PDB file of C-alpha atoms in Angstrom:
ATOM      1  CA  MET S   1     107.683 122.319  92.593  1.00  0.00           C
ATOM      2  CA  ASN S   2     106.108 119.815  90.239  1.00  0.00           C
ATOM      3  CA  ASN S   3     102.412 119.288  91.095  1.00  0.00           C
ATOM      4  CA  VAL S   4     101.968 116.352  88.721  1.00  0.00           C
ATOM      5  CA  ALA S   5     101.169 113.170  90.648  1.00  0.00           C
ATOM      6  CA  LEU S   6     103.917 110.617  90.220  1.00  0.00           C
ATOM      7  CA  PRO S   7     102.923 106.941  90.186  1.00  0.00           C
ATOM      8  CA  PHE S   8     104.417 104.652  92.814  1.00  0.00           C
ATOM      9  CA  GLU S   9     105.182 100.970  92.436  1.00  0.00           C
ATOM     10  CA  SER S  10     105.853  99.431  95.829  1.00  0.00           C
ATOM     11  CA  PHE S  11     106.547  96.119  97.464  1.00  0.00           C
ATOM     12  CA  GLY S  12     108.027  94.818 100.669  1.00  0.00           C
ATOM     13  CA  VAL S  13     109.798  91.642 101.675  1.00  0.00           C
ATOM     14  CA  SER S  14     111.577  90.498 104.806  1.00  0.00           C
ATOM     15  CA  HIS S  15     113.739  87.510 105.700  1.00  0.00           C
ATOM     16  CA  ARG S  16     115.297  86.536 109.026  1.00  0.00           C
ATOM     17  CA  GLY S  17     118.650  85.951 107.348  1.00  0.00           C
ATOM     18  CA  CYS S  18     121.127  83.170 108.001  1.00  0.00           C
ATOM     19  CA  VAL S  19     122.188  84.127 111.526  1.00  0.00           C
ATOM     20  CA  ARG S  20     119.028  84.687 113.564  1.00  0.00           C
ATOM     21  CA  GLU S  21     116.313  82.216 114.465  1.00  0.00           C
ATOM     22  CA  LEU S  22     113.653  84.918 114.666  1.00  0.00           C
ATOM     23  CA  ASN S  23     112.770  87.629 112.157  1.00  0.00           C
ATOM     24  CA  GLU S  24     112.582  90.875 114.140  1.00  0.00           C
ATOM     25  CA  ASP S  25     111.772  93.040 111.101  1.00  0.00           C
ATOM     26  CA  SER S  26     108.470  94.735 110.353  1.00  0.00           C
ATOM     27  CA  TYR S  27     107.560  96.883 107.384  1.00  0.00           C
ATOM     28  CA  LEU S  28     104.726  99.016 106.096  1.00  0.00           C
ATOM     29  CA  VAL S  29     103.951  99.769 102.457  1.00  0.00           C
ATOM     30  CA  GLU S  30     101.177 102.365 102.064  1.00  0.00           C
ATOM     31  CA  PRO S  31     101.580 104.327  98.823  1.00  0.00           C
ATOM     32  CA  GLU S  32      98.029 105.683  99.154  1.00  0.00           C
ATOM     33  CA  THR S  33      99.111 107.566 102.297  1.00  0.00           C
ATOM     34  CA  GLY S  34     102.644 108.281 101.061  1.00  0.00           C
ATOM     35  CA  LEU S  35     104.332 106.143 103.698  1.00  0.00           C
ATOM     36  CA  TRP S  36     106.898 103.338 103.542  1.00  0.00           C
ATOM     37  CA  VAL S  37     108.606 102.038 106.685  1.00  0.00           C
ATOM     38  CA  VAL S  38     111.182  99.460 107.746  1.00  0.00           C
ATOM     39  CA  ALA S  39     111.645  98.713 111.446  1.00  0.00           C
ATOM     40  CA  ASP S  40     114.324  96.298 112.630  1.00  0.00           C
ATOM     41  CA  GLY S  41     114.023  95.011 116.181  1.00  0.00           C
ATOM     42  CA  MET S  42     117.368  95.220 117.868  1.00  0.00           C
ATOM     43  CA  GLY S  43     119.117  91.861 117.849  1.00  0.00           C
ATOM     44  CA  GLY S  44     120.567  90.826 121.155  1.00  0.00           C
ATOM     45  CA  HIS S  45     117.746  92.542 123.026  1.00  0.00           C
ATOM     46  CA  ASP S  46     114.579  90.829 124.190  1.00  0.00           C
ATOM     47  CA  ALA S  47     111.443  91.116 122.080  1.00  0.00           C
ATOM     48  CA  GLY S  48     112.892  93.101 119.182  1.00  0.00           C
ATOM     49  CA  GLU S  49     109.995  91.858 117.077  1.00  0.00           C
ATOM     50  CA  VAL S  50     107.567  93.423 119.590  1.00  0.00           C
ATOM     51  CA  ALA S  51     109.279  96.802 119.212  1.00  0.00           C
ATOM     52  CA  SER S  52     109.348  96.750 115.415  1.00  0.00           C
ATOM     53  CA  ALA S  53     105.707  95.603 115.251  1.00  0.00           C
ATOM     54  CA  SER S  54     104.664  98.403 117.619  1.00  0.00           C
ATOM     55  CA  ILE S  55     106.276 100.990 115.357  1.00  0.00           C
ATOM     56  CA  VAL S  56     104.565  99.661 112.241  1.00  0.00           C
ATOM     57  CA  ASP S  57     101.208  99.238 114.008  1.00  0.00           C
ATOM     58  CA  HIS S  58     101.249 102.850 115.220  1.00  0.00           C
ATOM     59  CA  LEU S  59     102.394 104.259 111.880  1.00  0.00           C
ATOM     60  CA  ALA S  60      99.675 102.296 110.064  1.00  0.00           C
ATOM     61  CA  THR S  61      97.111 104.594 111.737  1.00  0.00           C
ATOM     62  CA  ILE S  62      98.386 107.791 110.082  1.00  0.00           C
ATOM     63  CA  GLY S  63      95.684 107.960 107.417  1.00  0.00           C
ATOM     64  CA  ILE S  64      95.512 110.504 104.597  1.00  0.00           C
ATOM     65  CA  ALA S  65      97.309 113.743 105.457  1.00  0.00           C
ATOM     66  CA  SER S  66      96.227 117.166 104.210  1.00  0.00           C
ATOM     67  CA  SER S  67      99.772 118.312 103.401  1.00  0.00           C
ATOM     68  CA  ALA S  68     103.403 117.235 103.580  1.00  0.00           C
ATOM     69  CA  PRO S  69     103.905 119.013 106.946  1.00  0.00           C
ATOM     70  CA  ASP S  70     100.753 117.284 108.236  1.00  0.00           C
ATOM     71  CA  LEU S  71     102.097 113.896 107.102  1.00  0.00           C
ATOM     72  CA  ARG S  72     105.380 114.493 108.909  1.00  0.00           C
ATOM     73  CA  ALA S  73     103.587 115.689 112.057  1.00  0.00           C
ATOM     74  CA  ARG S  74     101.396 112.582 112.031  1.00  0.00           C
ATOM     75  CA  PHE S  75     104.466 110.391 111.521  1.00  0.00           C
ATOM     76  CA  GLU S  76     106.302 111.967 114.458  1.00  0.00           C
ATOM     77  CA  ASP S  77     103.203 111.725 116.677  1.00  0.00           C
ATOM     78  CA  ARG S  78     102.677 108.016 115.935  1.00  0.00           C
ATOM     79  CA  LEU S  79     106.368 107.254 116.360  1.00  0.00           C
ATOM     80  CA  SER S  80     106.314 109.011 119.728  1.00  0.00           C
ATOM     81  CA  ARG S  81     103.318 106.894 120.745  1.00  0.00           C
ATOM     82  CA  ALA S  82     105.145 103.734 119.670  1.00  0.00           C
ATOM     83  CA  ASN S  83     108.190 104.831 121.664  1.00  0.00           C
ATOM     84  CA  ALA S  84     106.043 105.290 124.781  1.00  0.00           C
ATOM     85  CA  GLU S  85     104.431 101.873 124.313  1.00  0.00           C
ATOM     86  CA  ILE S  86     107.800 100.169 123.831  1.00  0.00           C
ATOM     87  CA  ARG S  87     109.125 101.908 126.957  1.00  0.00           C
ATOM     88  CA  ARG S  88     106.115 100.649 128.960  1.00  0.00           C
ATOM     89  CA  ILE S  89     106.687  97.090 127.718  1.00  0.00           C
ATOM     90  CA  SER S  90     110.394  97.361 128.566  1.00  0.00           C
ATOM     91  CA  GLU S  91     109.621  98.514 132.097  1.00  0.00           C
ATOM     92  CA  SER S  92     106.992  95.818 132.675  1.00  0.00           C
ATOM     93  CA  ARG S  93     109.397  93.081 131.514  1.00  0.00           C
ATOM     94  CA  GLY S  94     112.479  94.560 133.142  1.00  0.00           C
ATOM     95  CA  VAL S  95     114.446  94.406 129.880  1.00  0.00           C
ATOM     96  CA  THR S  96     115.577  96.759 127.141  1.00  0.00           C
ATOM     97  CA  ILE S  97     113.456  96.566 123.990  1.00  0.00           C
ATOM     98  CA  GLY S  98     114.152  98.667 120.923  1.00  0.00           C
ATOM     99  CA  SER S  99     114.030  98.949 117.169  1.00  0.00           C
ATOM    100  CA  THR S 100     115.632 100.944 114.424  1.00  0.00           C
ATOM    101  CA  VAL S 101     113.365 102.638 111.893  1.00  0.00           C
ATOM    102  CA  ALA S 102     113.710 104.089 108.408  1.00  0.00           C
ATOM    103  CA  ALA S 103     110.811 105.767 106.651  1.00  0.00           C
ATOM    104  CA  LEU S 104     110.007 107.415 103.367  1.00  0.00           C
ATOM    105  CA  LEU S 105     107.222 110.003 103.321  1.00  0.00           C
ATOM    106  CA  ALA S 106     106.101 111.249  99.916  1.00  0.00           C
ATOM    107  CA  MET S 107     103.537 113.869  98.977  1.00  0.00           C
ATOM    108  CA  ASP S 108     103.059 116.570  96.360  1.00  0.00           C
ATOM    109  CA  GLY S 109     106.213 115.646  94.443  1.00  0.00           C
ATOM    110  CA  ARG S 110     108.431 115.861  97.537  1.00  0.00           C
ATOM    111  CA  PHE S 111     109.963 113.277  99.838  1.00  0.00           C
ATOM    112  CA  ALA S 112     111.257 113.154 103.377  1.00  0.00           C
ATOM    113  CA  CYS S 113     113.357 110.314 104.735  1.00  0.00           C
ATOM    114  CA  LEU S 114     113.436 109.899 108.505  1.00  0.00           C
ATOM    115  CA  TRP S 115     115.459 107.382 110.477  1.00  0.00           C
ATOM    116  CA  ALA S 116     116.785 106.288 113.854  1.00  0.00           C
ATOM    117  CA  GLY S 117     119.452 103.610 114.108  1.00  0.00           C
ATOM    118  CA  ASP S 118     121.112 101.817 111.230  1.00  0.00           C
ATOM    119  CA  SER S 119     118.104 101.023 109.057  1.00  0.00           C
ATOM    120  CA  ARG S 120     118.828 102.772 105.787  1.00  0.00           C
ATOM    121  CA  VAL S 121     117.238 104.709 102.959  1.00  0.00           C
ATOM    122  CA  TYR S 122     118.827 104.702  99.513  1.00  0.00           C
ATOM    123  CA  LEU S 123     117.907 106.717  96.432  1.00  0.00           C
ATOM    124  CA  ILE S 124     118.580 105.442  92.927  1.00  0.00           C
ATOM    125  CA  ARG S 125     118.482 108.356  90.480  1.00  0.00           C
ATOM    126  CA  ASN S 126     119.925 108.570  86.973  1.00  0.00           C
ATOM    127  CA  ASN S 127     121.583 105.144  87.317  1.00  0.00           C
ATOM    128  CA  SER S 128     123.416 106.210  90.470  1.00  0.00           C
ATOM    129  CA  ILE S 129     122.717 104.982  94.000  1.00  0.00           C
ATOM    130  CA  SER S 130     123.259 107.102  97.089  1.00  0.00           C
ATOM    131  CA  GLN S 131     122.626 106.473 100.756  1.00  0.00           C
ATOM    132  CA  ILE S 132     120.321 109.202 102.055  1.00  0.00           C
ATOM    133  CA  SER S 133     120.359 108.153 105.695  1.00  0.00           C
ATOM    134  CA  LYS S 134     123.411 108.136 107.917  1.00  0.00           C
ATOM    135  CA  ASP S 135     123.804 105.319 110.426  1.00  0.00           C
ATOM    136  CA  HIS S 136     123.320 106.071 114.096  1.00  0.00           C
ATOM    137  CA  THR S 137     126.131 103.792 115.221  1.00  0.00           C
ATOM    138  CA  GLU S 138     129.191 104.080 117.393  1.00  0.00           C
ATOM    139  CA  VAL S 139     131.456 103.342 114.440  1.00  0.00           C
ATOM    140  CA  GLN S 140     129.808 106.064 112.302  1.00  0.00           C
ATOM    141  CA  GLU S 141     130.340 108.605 115.089  1.00  0.00           C
ATOM    142  CA  LEU S 142     134.012 107.624 115.288  1.00  0.00           C
ATOM    143  CA  LEU S 143     134.329 107.953 111.505  1.00  0.00           C
ATOM    144  CA  ASP S 144     132.660 111.374 111.590  1.00  0.00           C
ATOM    145  CA  LYS S 145     135.098 112.560 114.275  1.00  0.00           C
ATOM    146  CA  GLY S 146     138.082 111.246 112.299  1.00  0.00           C
ATOM    147  CA  MET S 147     139.020 108.899 115.126  1.00  0.00           C
ATOM    148  CA  ILE S 148     139.097 105.806 112.901  1.00  0.00           C
ATOM    149  CA  SER S 149     139.547 105.192 109.184  1.00  0.00           C
ATOM    150  CA  ALA S 150     137.023 103.592 106.833  1.00  0.00           C
ATOM    151  CA  ALA S 151     139.248 100.503 106.751  1.00  0.00           C
ATOM    152  CA  GLU S 152     139.279 100.313 110.564  1.00  0.00           C
ATOM    153  CA  ALA S 153     135.503 100.735 110.648  1.00  0.00           C
ATOM    154  CA  LEU S 154     135.053  97.473 108.736  1.00  0.00           C
ATOM    155  CA  THR S 155     136.575  95.445 111.567  1.00  0.00           C
ATOM    156  CA  TRP S 156     135.850  97.721 114.543  1.00  0.00           C
ATOM    157  CA  PRO S 157     134.837  95.469 117.479  1.00  0.00           C
ATOM    158  CA  ARG S 158     131.759  97.574 118.321  1.00  0.00           C
ATOM    159  CA  ARG S 159     130.714  98.387 114.751  1.00  0.00           C
ATOM    160  CA  ASN S 160     127.182  97.085 115.358  1.00  0.00           C
ATOM    161  CA  VAL S 161     126.484  99.233 118.440  1.00  0.00           C
ATOM    162  CA  ILE S 162     123.451 101.446 117.756  1.00  0.00           C
ATOM    163  CA  THR S 163     123.475 104.938 119.289  1.00  0.00           C
ATOM    164  CA  HIS S 164     119.832 105.922 118.579  1.00  0.00           C
ATOM    165  CA  ALA S 165     116.729 103.751 118.322  1.00  0.00           C
ATOM    166  CA  VAL S 166     113.042 103.775 119.144  1.00  0.00           C
ATOM    167  CA  GLY S 167     112.135 102.488 122.591  1.00  0.00           C
ATOM    168  CA  VAL S 168     115.494 102.739 124.329  1.00  0.00           C
ATOM    169  CA  SER S 169     115.038 106.216 125.832  1.00  0.00           C
ATOM    170  CA  ASP S 170     112.243 108.659 126.590  1.00  0.00           C
ATOM    171  CA  GLU S 171     113.258 110.943 123.718  1.00  0.00           C
ATOM    172  CA  ILE S 172     113.659 109.724 120.141  1.00  0.00           C
ATOM    173  CA  VAL S 173     116.504 111.092 118.038  1.00  0.00           C
ATOM    174  CA  ILE S 174     115.349 111.145 114.413  1.00  0.00           C
ATOM    175  CA  ASP S 175     117.330 112.535 111.508  1.00  0.00           C
ATOM    176  CA  PHE S 176     115.850 113.458 108.170  1.00  0.00           C
ATOM    177  CA  GLN S 177     116.622 114.487 104.621  1.00  0.00           C
ATOM    178  CA  GLN S 178     114.125 115.853 102.149  1.00  0.00           C
ATOM    179  CA  GLY S 179     113.958 116.747  98.508  1.00  0.00           C
ATOM    180  CA  GLU S 180     112.040 116.687  95.266  1.00  0.00           C
ATOM    181  CA  ILE S 181     110.936 113.417  93.702  1.00  0.00           C
ATOM    182  CA  MET S 182     112.070 113.119  90.092  1.00  0.00           C
ATOM    183  CA  PRO S 183     110.547 110.818  87.463  1.00  0.00           C
ATOM    184  CA  GLY S 184     112.333 107.461  87.595  1.00  0.00           C
ATOM    185  CA  ASP S 185     113.481 107.793  91.211  1.00  0.00           C
ATOM    186  CA  THR S 186     113.684 104.539  93.141  1.00  0.00           C
ATOM    187  CA  PHE S 187     113.868 104.432  96.929  1.00  0.00           C
ATOM    188  CA  VAL S 188     115.121 101.386  98.822  1.00  0.00           C
ATOM    189  CA  LEU S 189     114.584 100.978 102.556  1.00  0.00           C
ATOM    190  CA  SER S 190     116.659  98.356 104.340  1.00  0.00           C
TER     191      SER S 190
END
């Protein structure tokens, strides 16, 4: 593994888009702690912006980790706390509140991408872009099982149905990919 510190240039921006009246996105850019996060409150549910803000607020308390495993453990702990808070808010309001999340953790020349829902992580390396995350959606599950084609997926009536998210159940389903950071790598969270 390369122990040379790689410099990070980071920025974040969010826009409500052309469809929604309310921006339910939250993001966190903390290169000094090795953490970048996008959380997208689930449209069509009440208070999606509350859920995404809870995730970012909890993750902002991670602080400086002693190692990559420590950073991941802190991430999972804070995400679990956010999940519990979102569940409490949901119960008190009598509604379902949730958010997707995509995160990049970087330390000691390595990265880990963690996600729940359809927020995505992309890696641009050697002039090629690849999607690291895999959507947690009904349509993606059908594609994976070979039940529909890629062409059918584009117009599938329930293509926007999320199968995993933070705040919608007691247990969070998070997937992850990890690897070595190479000079020139660019990560995009959306």
